[in-house]
Short mmCIF file of C-alpha atoms in Angstrom, two decimals:
data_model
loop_
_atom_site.label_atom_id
_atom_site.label_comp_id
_atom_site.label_asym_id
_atom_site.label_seq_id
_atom_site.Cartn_x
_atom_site.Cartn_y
_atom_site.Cartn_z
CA UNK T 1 -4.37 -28.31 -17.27
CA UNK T 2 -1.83 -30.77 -15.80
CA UNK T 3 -3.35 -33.35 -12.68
CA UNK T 4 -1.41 -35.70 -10.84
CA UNK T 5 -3.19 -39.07 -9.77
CA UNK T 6 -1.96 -41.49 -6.86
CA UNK T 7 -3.16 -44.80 -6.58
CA UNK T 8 -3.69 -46.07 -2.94
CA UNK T 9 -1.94 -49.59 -3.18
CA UNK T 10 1.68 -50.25 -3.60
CA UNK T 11 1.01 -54.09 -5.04
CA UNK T 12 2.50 -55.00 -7.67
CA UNK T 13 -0.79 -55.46 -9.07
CA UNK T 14 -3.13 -52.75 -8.63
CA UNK T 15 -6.26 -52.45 -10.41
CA UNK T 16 -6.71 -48.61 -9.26
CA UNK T 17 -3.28 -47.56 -10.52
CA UNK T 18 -4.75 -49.20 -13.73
CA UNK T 19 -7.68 -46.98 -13.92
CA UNK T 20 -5.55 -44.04 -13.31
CA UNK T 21 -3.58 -45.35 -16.76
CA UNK T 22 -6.03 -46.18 -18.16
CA UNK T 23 -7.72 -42.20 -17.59
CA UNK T 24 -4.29 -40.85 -17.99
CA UNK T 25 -3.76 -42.52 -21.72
CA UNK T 26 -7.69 -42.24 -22.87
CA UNK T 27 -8.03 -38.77 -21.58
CA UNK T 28 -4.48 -37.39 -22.59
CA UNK T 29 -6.06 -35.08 -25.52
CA UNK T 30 -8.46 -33.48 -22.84
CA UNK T 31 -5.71 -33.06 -19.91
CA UNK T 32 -2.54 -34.27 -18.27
CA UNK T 33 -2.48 -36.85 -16.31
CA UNK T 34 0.78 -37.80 -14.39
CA UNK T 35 1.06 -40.97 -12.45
CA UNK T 36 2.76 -40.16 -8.83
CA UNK T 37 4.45 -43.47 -7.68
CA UNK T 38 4.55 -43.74 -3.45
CA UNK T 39 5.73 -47.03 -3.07
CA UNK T 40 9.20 -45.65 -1.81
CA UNK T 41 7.62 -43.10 0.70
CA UNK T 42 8.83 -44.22 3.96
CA UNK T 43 6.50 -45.07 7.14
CA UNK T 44 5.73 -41.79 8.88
CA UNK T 45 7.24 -41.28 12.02
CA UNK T 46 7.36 -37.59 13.77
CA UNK T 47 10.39 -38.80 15.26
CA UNK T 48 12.56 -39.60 12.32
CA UNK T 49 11.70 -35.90 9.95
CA UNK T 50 12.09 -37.19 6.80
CA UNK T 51 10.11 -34.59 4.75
CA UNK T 52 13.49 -33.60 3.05
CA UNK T 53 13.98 -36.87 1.85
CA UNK T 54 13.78 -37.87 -2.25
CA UNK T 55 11.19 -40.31 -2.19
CA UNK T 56 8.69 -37.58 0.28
CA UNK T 57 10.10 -34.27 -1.77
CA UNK T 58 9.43 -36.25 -5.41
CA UNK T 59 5.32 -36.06 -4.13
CA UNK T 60 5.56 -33.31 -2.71
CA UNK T 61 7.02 -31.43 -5.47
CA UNK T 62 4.45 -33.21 -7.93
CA UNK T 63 1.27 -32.28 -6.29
CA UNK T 64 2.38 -29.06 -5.22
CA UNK T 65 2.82 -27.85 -9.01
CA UNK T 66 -0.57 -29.53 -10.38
CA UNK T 67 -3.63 -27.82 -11.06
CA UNK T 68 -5.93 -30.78 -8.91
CA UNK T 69 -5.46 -34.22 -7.73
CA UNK T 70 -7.07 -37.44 -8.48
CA UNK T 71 -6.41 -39.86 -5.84
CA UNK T 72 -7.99 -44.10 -6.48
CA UNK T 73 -8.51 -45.51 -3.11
CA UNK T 74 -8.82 -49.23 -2.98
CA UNK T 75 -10.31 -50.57 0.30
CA UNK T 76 -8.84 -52.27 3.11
CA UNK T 77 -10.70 -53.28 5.87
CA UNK T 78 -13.84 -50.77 5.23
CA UNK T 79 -11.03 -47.83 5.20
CA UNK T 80 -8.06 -47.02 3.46
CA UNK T 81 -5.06 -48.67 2.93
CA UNK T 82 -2.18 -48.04 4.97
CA UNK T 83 -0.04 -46.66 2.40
CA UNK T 84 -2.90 -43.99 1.02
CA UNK T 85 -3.09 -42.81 4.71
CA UNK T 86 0.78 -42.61 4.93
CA UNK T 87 1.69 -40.09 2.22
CA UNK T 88 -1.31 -37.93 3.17
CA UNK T 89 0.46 -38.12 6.82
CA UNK T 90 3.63 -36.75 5.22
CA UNK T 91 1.95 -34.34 2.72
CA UNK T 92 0.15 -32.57 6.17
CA UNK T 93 3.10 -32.81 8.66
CA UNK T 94 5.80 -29.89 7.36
CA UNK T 95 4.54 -30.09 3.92
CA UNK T 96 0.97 -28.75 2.56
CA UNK T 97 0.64 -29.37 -0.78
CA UNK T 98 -3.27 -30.27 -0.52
CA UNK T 99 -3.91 -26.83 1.32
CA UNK T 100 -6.54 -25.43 -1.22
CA UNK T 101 -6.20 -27.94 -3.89
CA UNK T 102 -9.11 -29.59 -5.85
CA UNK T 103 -9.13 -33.30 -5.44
CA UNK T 104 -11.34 -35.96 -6.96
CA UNK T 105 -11.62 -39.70 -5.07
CA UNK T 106 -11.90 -42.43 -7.47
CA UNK T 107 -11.38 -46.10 -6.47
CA UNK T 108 -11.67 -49.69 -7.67
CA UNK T 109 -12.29 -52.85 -5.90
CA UNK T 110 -12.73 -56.56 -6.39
CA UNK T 111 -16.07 -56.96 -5.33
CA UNK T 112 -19.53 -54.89 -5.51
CA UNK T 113 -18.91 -52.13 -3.31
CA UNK T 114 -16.43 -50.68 -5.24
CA UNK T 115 -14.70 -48.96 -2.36
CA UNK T 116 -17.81 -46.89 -1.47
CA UNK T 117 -16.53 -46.57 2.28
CA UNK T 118 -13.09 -46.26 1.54
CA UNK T 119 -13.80 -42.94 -0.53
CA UNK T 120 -15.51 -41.49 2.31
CA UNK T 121 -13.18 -42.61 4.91
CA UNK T 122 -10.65 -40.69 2.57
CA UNK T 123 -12.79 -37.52 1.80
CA UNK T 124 -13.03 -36.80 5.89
CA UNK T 125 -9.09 -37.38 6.10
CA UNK T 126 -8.75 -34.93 3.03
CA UNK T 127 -10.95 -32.16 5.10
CA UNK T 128 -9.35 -32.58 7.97
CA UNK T 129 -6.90 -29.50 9.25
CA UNK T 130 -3.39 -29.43 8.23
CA UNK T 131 -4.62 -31.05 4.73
CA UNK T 132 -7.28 -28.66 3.15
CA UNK T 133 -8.02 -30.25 0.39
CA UNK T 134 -11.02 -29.34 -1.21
CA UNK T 135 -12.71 -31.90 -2.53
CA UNK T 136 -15.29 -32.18 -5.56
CA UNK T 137 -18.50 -33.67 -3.60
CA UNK T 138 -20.64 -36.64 -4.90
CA UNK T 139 -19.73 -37.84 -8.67
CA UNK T 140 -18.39 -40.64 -7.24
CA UNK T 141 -16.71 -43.30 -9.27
CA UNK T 142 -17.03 -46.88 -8.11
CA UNK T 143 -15.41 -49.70 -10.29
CA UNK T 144 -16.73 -52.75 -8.70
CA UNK T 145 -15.29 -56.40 -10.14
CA UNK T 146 -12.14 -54.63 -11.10
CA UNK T 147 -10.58 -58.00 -11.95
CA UNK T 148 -13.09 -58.40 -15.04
CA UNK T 149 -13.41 -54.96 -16.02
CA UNK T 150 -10.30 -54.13 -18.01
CA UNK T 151 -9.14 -56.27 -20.94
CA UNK T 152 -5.35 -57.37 -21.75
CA UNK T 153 -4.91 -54.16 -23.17
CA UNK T 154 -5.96 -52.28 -19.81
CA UNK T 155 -8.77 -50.49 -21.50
CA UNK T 156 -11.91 -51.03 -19.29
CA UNK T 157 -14.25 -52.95 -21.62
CA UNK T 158 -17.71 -51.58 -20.62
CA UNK T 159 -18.81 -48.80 -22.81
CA UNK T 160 -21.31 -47.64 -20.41
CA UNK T 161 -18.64 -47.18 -17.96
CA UNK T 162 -16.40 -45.17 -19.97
CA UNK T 163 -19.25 -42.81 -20.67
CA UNK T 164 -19.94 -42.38 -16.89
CA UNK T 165 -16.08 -41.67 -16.70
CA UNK T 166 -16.31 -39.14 -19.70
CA UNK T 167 -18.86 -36.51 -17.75
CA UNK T 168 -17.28 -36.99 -14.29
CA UNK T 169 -13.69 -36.19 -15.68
CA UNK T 170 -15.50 -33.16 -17.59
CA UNK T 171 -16.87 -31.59 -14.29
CA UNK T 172 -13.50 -32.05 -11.83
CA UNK T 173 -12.09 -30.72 -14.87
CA UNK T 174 -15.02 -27.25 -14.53
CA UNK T 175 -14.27 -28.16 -10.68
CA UNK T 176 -10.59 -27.23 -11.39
CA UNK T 177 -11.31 -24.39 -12.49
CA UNK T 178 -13.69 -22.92 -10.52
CA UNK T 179 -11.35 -23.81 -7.18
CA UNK T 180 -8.33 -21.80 -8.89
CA UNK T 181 -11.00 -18.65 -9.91
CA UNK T 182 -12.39 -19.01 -6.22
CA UNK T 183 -8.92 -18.49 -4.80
CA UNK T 184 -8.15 -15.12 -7.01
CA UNK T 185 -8.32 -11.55 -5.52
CA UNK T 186 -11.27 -9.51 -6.97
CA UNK T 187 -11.16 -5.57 -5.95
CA UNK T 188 -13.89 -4.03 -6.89
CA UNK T 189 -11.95 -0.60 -7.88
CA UNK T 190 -8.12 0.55 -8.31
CA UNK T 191 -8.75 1.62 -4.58
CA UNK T 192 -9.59 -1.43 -3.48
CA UNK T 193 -6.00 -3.14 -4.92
CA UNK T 194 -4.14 -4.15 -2.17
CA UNK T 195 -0.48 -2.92 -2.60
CA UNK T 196 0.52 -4.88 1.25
CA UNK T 197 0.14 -8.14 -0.42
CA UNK T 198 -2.18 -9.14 2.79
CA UNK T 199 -4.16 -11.77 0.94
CA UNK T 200 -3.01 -15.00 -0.38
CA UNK T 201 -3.34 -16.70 -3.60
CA UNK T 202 -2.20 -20.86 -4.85
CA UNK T 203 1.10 -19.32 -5.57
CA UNK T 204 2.06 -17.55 -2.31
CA UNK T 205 4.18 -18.88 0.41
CA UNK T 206 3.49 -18.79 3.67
CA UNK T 207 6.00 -18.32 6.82
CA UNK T 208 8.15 -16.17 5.78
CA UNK T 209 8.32 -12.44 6.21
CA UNK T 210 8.01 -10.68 2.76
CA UNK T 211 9.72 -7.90 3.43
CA UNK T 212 12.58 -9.75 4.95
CA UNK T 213 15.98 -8.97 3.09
CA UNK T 214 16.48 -12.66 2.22
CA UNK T 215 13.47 -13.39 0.97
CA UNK T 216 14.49 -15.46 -1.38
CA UNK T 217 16.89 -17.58 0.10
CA UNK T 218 14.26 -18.51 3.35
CA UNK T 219 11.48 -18.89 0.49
CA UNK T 220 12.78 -21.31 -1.47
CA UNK T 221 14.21 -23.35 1.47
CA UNK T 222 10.09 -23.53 2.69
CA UNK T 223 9.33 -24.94 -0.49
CA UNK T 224 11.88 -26.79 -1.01
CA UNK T 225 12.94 -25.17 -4.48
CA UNK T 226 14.46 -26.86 -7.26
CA UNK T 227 18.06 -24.90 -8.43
CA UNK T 228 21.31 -25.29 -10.41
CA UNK T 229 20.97 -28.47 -12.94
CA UNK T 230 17.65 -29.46 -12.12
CA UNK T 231 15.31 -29.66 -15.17
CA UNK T 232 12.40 -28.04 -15.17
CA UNK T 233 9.85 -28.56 -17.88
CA UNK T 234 8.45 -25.80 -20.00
CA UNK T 235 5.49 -25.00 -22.24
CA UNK T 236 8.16 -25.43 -24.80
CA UNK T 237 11.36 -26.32 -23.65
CA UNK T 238 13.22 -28.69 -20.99
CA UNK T 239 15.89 -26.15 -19.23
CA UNK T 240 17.75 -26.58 -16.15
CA UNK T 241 17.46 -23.68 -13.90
CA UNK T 242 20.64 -22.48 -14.14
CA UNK T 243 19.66 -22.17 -18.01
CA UNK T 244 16.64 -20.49 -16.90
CA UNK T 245 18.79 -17.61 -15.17
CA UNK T 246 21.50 -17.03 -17.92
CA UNK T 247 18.39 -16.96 -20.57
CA UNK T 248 16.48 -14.51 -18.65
CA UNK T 249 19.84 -12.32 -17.36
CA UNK T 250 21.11 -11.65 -20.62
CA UNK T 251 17.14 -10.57 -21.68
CA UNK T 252 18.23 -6.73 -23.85
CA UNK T 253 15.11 -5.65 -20.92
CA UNK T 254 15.37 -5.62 -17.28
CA UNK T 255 12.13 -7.64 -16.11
CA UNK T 256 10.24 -7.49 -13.24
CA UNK T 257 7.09 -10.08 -12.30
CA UNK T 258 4.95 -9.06 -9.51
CA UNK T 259 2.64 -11.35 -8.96
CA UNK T 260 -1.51 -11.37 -8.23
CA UNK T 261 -1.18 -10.87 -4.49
CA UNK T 262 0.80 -7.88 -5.69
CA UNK T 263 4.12 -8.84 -4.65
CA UNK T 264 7.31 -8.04 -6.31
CA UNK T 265 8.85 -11.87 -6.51
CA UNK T 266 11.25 -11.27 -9.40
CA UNK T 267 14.12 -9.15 -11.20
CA UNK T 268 16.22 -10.49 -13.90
CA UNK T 269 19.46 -9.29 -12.14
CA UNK T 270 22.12 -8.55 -15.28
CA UNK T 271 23.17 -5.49 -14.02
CA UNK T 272 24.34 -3.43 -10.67
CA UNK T 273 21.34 -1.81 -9.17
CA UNK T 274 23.59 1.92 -9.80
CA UNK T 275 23.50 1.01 -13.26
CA UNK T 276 19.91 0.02 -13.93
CA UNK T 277 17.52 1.65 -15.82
CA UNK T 278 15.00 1.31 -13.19
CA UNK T 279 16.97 0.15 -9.95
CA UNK T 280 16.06 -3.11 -8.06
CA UNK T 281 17.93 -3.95 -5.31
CA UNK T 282 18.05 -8.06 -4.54
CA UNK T 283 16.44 -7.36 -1.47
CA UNK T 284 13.37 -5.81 -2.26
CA UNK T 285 12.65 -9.59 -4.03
CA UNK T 286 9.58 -10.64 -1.85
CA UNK T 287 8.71 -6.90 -0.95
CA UNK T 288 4.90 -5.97 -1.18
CA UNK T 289 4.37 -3.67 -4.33
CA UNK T 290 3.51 -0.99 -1.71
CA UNK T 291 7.40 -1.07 -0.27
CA UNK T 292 9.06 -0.55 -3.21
CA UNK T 293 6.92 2.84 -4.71
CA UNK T 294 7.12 5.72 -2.89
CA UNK T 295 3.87 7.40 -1.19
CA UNK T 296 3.49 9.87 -4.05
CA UNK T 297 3.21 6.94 -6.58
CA UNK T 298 0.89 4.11 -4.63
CA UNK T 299 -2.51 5.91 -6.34
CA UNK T 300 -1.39 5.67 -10.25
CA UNK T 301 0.32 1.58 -9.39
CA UNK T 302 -3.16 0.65 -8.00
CA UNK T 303 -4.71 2.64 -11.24
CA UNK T 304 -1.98 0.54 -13.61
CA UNK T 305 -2.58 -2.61 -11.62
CA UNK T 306 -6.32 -2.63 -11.74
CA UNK T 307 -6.69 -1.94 -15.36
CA UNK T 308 -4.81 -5.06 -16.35
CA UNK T 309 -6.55 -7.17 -13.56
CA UNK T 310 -10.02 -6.44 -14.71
CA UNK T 311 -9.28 -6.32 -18.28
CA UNK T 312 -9.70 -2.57 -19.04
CA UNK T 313 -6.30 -2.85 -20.69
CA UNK T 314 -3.59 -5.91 -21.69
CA UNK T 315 -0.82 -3.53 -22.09
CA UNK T 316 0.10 -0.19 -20.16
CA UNK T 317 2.95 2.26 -21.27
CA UNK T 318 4.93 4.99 -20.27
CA UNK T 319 7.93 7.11 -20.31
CA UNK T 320 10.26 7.99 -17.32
CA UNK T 321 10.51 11.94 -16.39
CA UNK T 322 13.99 13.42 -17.52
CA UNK T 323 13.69 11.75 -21.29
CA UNK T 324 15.86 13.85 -23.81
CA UNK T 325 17.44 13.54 -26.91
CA UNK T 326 19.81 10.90 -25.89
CA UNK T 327 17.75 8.55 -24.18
CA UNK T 328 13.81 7.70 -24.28
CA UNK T 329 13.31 5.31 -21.01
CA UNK T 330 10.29 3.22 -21.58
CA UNK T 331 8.41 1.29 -18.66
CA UNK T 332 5.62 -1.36 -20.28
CA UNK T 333 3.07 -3.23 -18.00
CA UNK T 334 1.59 -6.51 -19.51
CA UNK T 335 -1.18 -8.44 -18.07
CA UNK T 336 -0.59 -12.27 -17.20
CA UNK T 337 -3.07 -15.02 -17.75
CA UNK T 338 -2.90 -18.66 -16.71
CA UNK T 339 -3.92 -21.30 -19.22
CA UNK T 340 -7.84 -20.86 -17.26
CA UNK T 341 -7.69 -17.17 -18.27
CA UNK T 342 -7.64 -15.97 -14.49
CA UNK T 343 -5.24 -13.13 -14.15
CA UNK T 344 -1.84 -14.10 -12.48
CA UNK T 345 0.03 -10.76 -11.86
CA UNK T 346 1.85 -7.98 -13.97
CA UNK T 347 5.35 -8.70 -16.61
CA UNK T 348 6.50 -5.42 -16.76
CA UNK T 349 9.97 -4.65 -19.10
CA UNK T 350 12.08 -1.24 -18.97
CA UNK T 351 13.84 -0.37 -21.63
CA UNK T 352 16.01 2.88 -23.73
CA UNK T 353 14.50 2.95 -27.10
CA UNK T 354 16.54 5.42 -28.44
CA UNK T 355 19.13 3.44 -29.58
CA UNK T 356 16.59 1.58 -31.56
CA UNK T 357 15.30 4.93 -33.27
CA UNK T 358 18.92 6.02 -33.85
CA UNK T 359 19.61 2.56 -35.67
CA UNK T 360 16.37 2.90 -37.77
CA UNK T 361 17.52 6.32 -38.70
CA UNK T 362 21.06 5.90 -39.26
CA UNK T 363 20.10 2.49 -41.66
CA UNK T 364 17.48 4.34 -43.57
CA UNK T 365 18.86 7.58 -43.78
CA UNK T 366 15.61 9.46 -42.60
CA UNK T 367 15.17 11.74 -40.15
CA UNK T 368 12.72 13.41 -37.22
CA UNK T 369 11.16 16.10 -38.02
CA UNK T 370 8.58 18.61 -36.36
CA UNK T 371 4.88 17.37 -37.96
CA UNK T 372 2.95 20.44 -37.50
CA UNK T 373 -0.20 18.74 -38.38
CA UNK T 374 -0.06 15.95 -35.82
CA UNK T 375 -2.27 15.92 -32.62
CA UNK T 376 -0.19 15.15 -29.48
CA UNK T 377 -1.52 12.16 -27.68
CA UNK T 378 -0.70 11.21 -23.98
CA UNK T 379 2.24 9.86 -23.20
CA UNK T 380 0.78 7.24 -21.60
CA UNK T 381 -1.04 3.88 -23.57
CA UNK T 382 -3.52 1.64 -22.12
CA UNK T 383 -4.91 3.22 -19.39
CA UNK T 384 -8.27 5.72 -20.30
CA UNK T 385 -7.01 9.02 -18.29
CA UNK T 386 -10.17 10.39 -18.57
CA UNK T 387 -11.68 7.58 -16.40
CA UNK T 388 -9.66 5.15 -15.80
CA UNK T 389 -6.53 6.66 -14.30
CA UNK T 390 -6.03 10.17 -13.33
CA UNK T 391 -6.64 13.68 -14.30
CA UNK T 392 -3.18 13.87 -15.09
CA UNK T 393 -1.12 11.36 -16.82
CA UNK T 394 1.56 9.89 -14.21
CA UNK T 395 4.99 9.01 -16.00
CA UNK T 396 6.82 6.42 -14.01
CA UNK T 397 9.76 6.85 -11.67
CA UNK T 398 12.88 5.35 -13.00
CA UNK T 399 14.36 4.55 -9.29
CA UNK T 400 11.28 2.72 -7.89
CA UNK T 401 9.08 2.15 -10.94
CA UNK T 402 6.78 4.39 -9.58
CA UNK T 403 4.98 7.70 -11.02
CA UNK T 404 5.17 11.25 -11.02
CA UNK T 405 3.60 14.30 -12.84
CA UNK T 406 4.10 14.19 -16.08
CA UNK T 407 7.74 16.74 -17.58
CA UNK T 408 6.56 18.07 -21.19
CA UNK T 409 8.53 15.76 -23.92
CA UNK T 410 10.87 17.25 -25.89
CA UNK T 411 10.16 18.36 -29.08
CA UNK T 412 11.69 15.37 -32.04
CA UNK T 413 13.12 18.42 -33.70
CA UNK T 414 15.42 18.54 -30.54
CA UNK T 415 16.59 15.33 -30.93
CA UNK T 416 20.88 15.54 -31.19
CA UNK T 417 20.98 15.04 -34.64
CA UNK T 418 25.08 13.87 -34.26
CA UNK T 419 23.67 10.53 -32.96
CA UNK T 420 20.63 9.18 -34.54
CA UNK T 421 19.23 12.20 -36.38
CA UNK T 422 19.70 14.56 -39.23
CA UNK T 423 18.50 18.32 -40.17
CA UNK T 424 18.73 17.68 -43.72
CA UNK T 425 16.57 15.07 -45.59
CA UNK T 426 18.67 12.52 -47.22
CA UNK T 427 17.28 10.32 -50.31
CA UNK T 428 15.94 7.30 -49.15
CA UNK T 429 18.69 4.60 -49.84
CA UNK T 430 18.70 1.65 -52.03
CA UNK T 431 17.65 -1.57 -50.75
CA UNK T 432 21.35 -3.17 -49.32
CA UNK T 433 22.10 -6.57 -50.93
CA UNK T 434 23.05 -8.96 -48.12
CA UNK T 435 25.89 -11.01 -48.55
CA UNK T 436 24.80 -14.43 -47.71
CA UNK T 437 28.27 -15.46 -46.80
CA UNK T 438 28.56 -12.81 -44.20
CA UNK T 439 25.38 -10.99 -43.18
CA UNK T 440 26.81 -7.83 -44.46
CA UNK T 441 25.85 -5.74 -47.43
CA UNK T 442 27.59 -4.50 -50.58
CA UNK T 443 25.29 -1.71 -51.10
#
């Protein structure tokens, strides 16, 4: 789970951007904590729009992409200080951030009160409309006497104090969670899956028509998205985005992520939509999963969909109708899960696997033969036909990624034995010794 913190005061000295290090280093094996600096946020003025501007975009940005927010209010004249009330102006003018996000007040003060009215001054500003927050009520945390409460070190030095600390970190932390689970769309049955994309999850951007052919162009100017060199950090890796698209467009799949509003928000575009396994056009990026299946298919995409949103299945398969000898399209449906566990939408990969069989076959010298003791099973994995799905197996549609009736699959003895194949058993080969200095073998 990654939180951002902001710390109310832009002295040089501040006591509540101390507790925030102090939580962000004690608590860094438990969660991460990243310190948002505002001191460069300019004075809000309708007038002068400056929510395009680095210092606003760098917040924005931060606390759009965390999972909560922990803001530490000092307190200036019974309320909040002017620059905690300024970035909150900017982050509710053009830019939402806070809409639905979990956010815990903390604050520190010199004397005994230790910002008591500051907090709630702050948690009616965070409710208010055009911010949304949603804050975690009571558990408050009050550091009174801030100037004698941390050592030289900036480790507060009452135990009892870190203890308090401990179980009111633990529950935002549950809080967190229970926000993001809140926000996620539960159908009750594959019926019930909503293939418009009416609802809205944390991830879905408002204001701009998803069906519109630019989708992605109008998108990413709402939000303000990052492109070209700019780094973006991974769970394992620090690429820039232009990385990110020559990593993903040379992928030996074509990918597509549809998210768990149900909306088709990605393709990895390496090829011509004529020459695609399953065509995508760049406009249909943005589309509702019900605009890009036809009518015929809608029933079997909720079936899919609803079987890896509930759990009934990780992983769906299928082949395309129109599979012979040469080719073997395969269309695979994987469930995504956020680091909470809460479904976040459907990775699905299309690819020929018949040149992988013909490679096995030509390496090893075996061949496919008719197996008169083997029991057909359905062409399609991961989704119980008998209960789940349909009476009849659906088998997707290569042009939309949709499904029709299933075509009987040709029998392996019919597979072209000049590419891949053979009719005749060969002896199984030796075991190739690979030249180190090459890759190759001598064998």
């Amino acid at each position: 789970m990654r939180l951002v913190a902001i710390a109310g005061s832009i002295g040089e000295q501040s006591y509540n951007r101390m507790l925030l290090q102090f939580m962000a280093d004690y608590y860094k094996d438990l969660v991460q904590i990243d310190l948002v600096d505002i001191d460069d946020v300019p004075v809000f003025n309708e007038d002068d729009d400056l929510s395009s501007s680095e210092a606003v975009q760098k917040v924005y940005q931060k606390v759009f992409g965390a999972d909560g927010v922990i803001l530490a209010t000092p307190e200036h004249n019974h309320t909040v200080p002017a620059a905690m009330k300024n970035v909150i102006e900017w982050l509710s003018y053009k830019l939402h951030p806070l809409d639905g996000k979990p956010v815990w007040v903390v604050g520190a003060s010199y004397f005994n009160q230790g910002s008591s009215r500051a907090q709630l001054h702050l948690k009616q500003i965070l409710e208010s409309p055009g911010v949304n927050a949603i804050v975690m009520p009571g558990n408050e945390f009050l550091l009174r006497n801030a100037k004698e409460a941390f050592d030289d070190n900036g480790q507060l030095k009452d135990e009892g104090t870190v203890k308090f600390l401990d179980s009111i970190i633990q529950k935002f932390i549950k809080f967190v969670k229970v926000i993001d689970m809140l926000d996620a769309p539960d159908p009750k049955t594959y019926k019930d899956e909503d293939l418009e994309s009416k609802g809205k999850v944390n991830t879905t951007i408002e204001g701009v028509d998803m069906n519109d052919e630019h989708w992605v162009e109008k998108a990413a100017e709402k939000v303000h998205a990052v492109e070209g060199g700019t780094y973006v950090k991974l769970d394992r890796g620090l690429l820039t985005v232009d990385q990110l698209n020559y990593f993903l467009k040379t992928m030996p799949v074509e990918l597509t992520f549809a998210d768990d509003n149900n909306q088709f928000i990605y393709y990895n575009k390496s090829l011509p939509t004529e020459k695609m396994l399953a065509p995508r056009r760049p406009g249909q990026a943005g589309d509702p999963l019900g605009s890009v299946h036809p009518g015929r298919a809608v029933d079997h995409v909720k079936q899919v969909i609803h079987a890896l949103r509930t759990g009934e299945s990780d992983l769906v398969s299928m082949p395309v109708p129109g599979n012979g000898p040469d080719r073997h399209i395969m269309h695979y449906y994987k469930a995504m899960h956020d680091e909470n566990g809460r479904y976040r939408g459907v990775n699905e990969w299309v690819l020929d696997i018949m040149p992988i069989i013909k490679y096995y076959l030509a390496v090893t010298g075996k061949k496919l033969v008719d197996d008169p003791t083997a029991t057909p099973i359905s062409p399609i994995t991961g989704v119980d036909v008998t209960s789940g799905a349909s009476a009849k197996a659906p088998e997707t549609d290569a042009t939309s990624g949709a499904s029709e009736e299933p075509q009987s699959e040709p029998k392996q003895s019919e597979v072209d034995t000049t590419s891949g194949a053979s009719e005749e058993p060969k002896p199984e080969p030796k075991n190739p010794e690979v030249d180190a200095t090459s890759g190759a073998s001598e064998n």
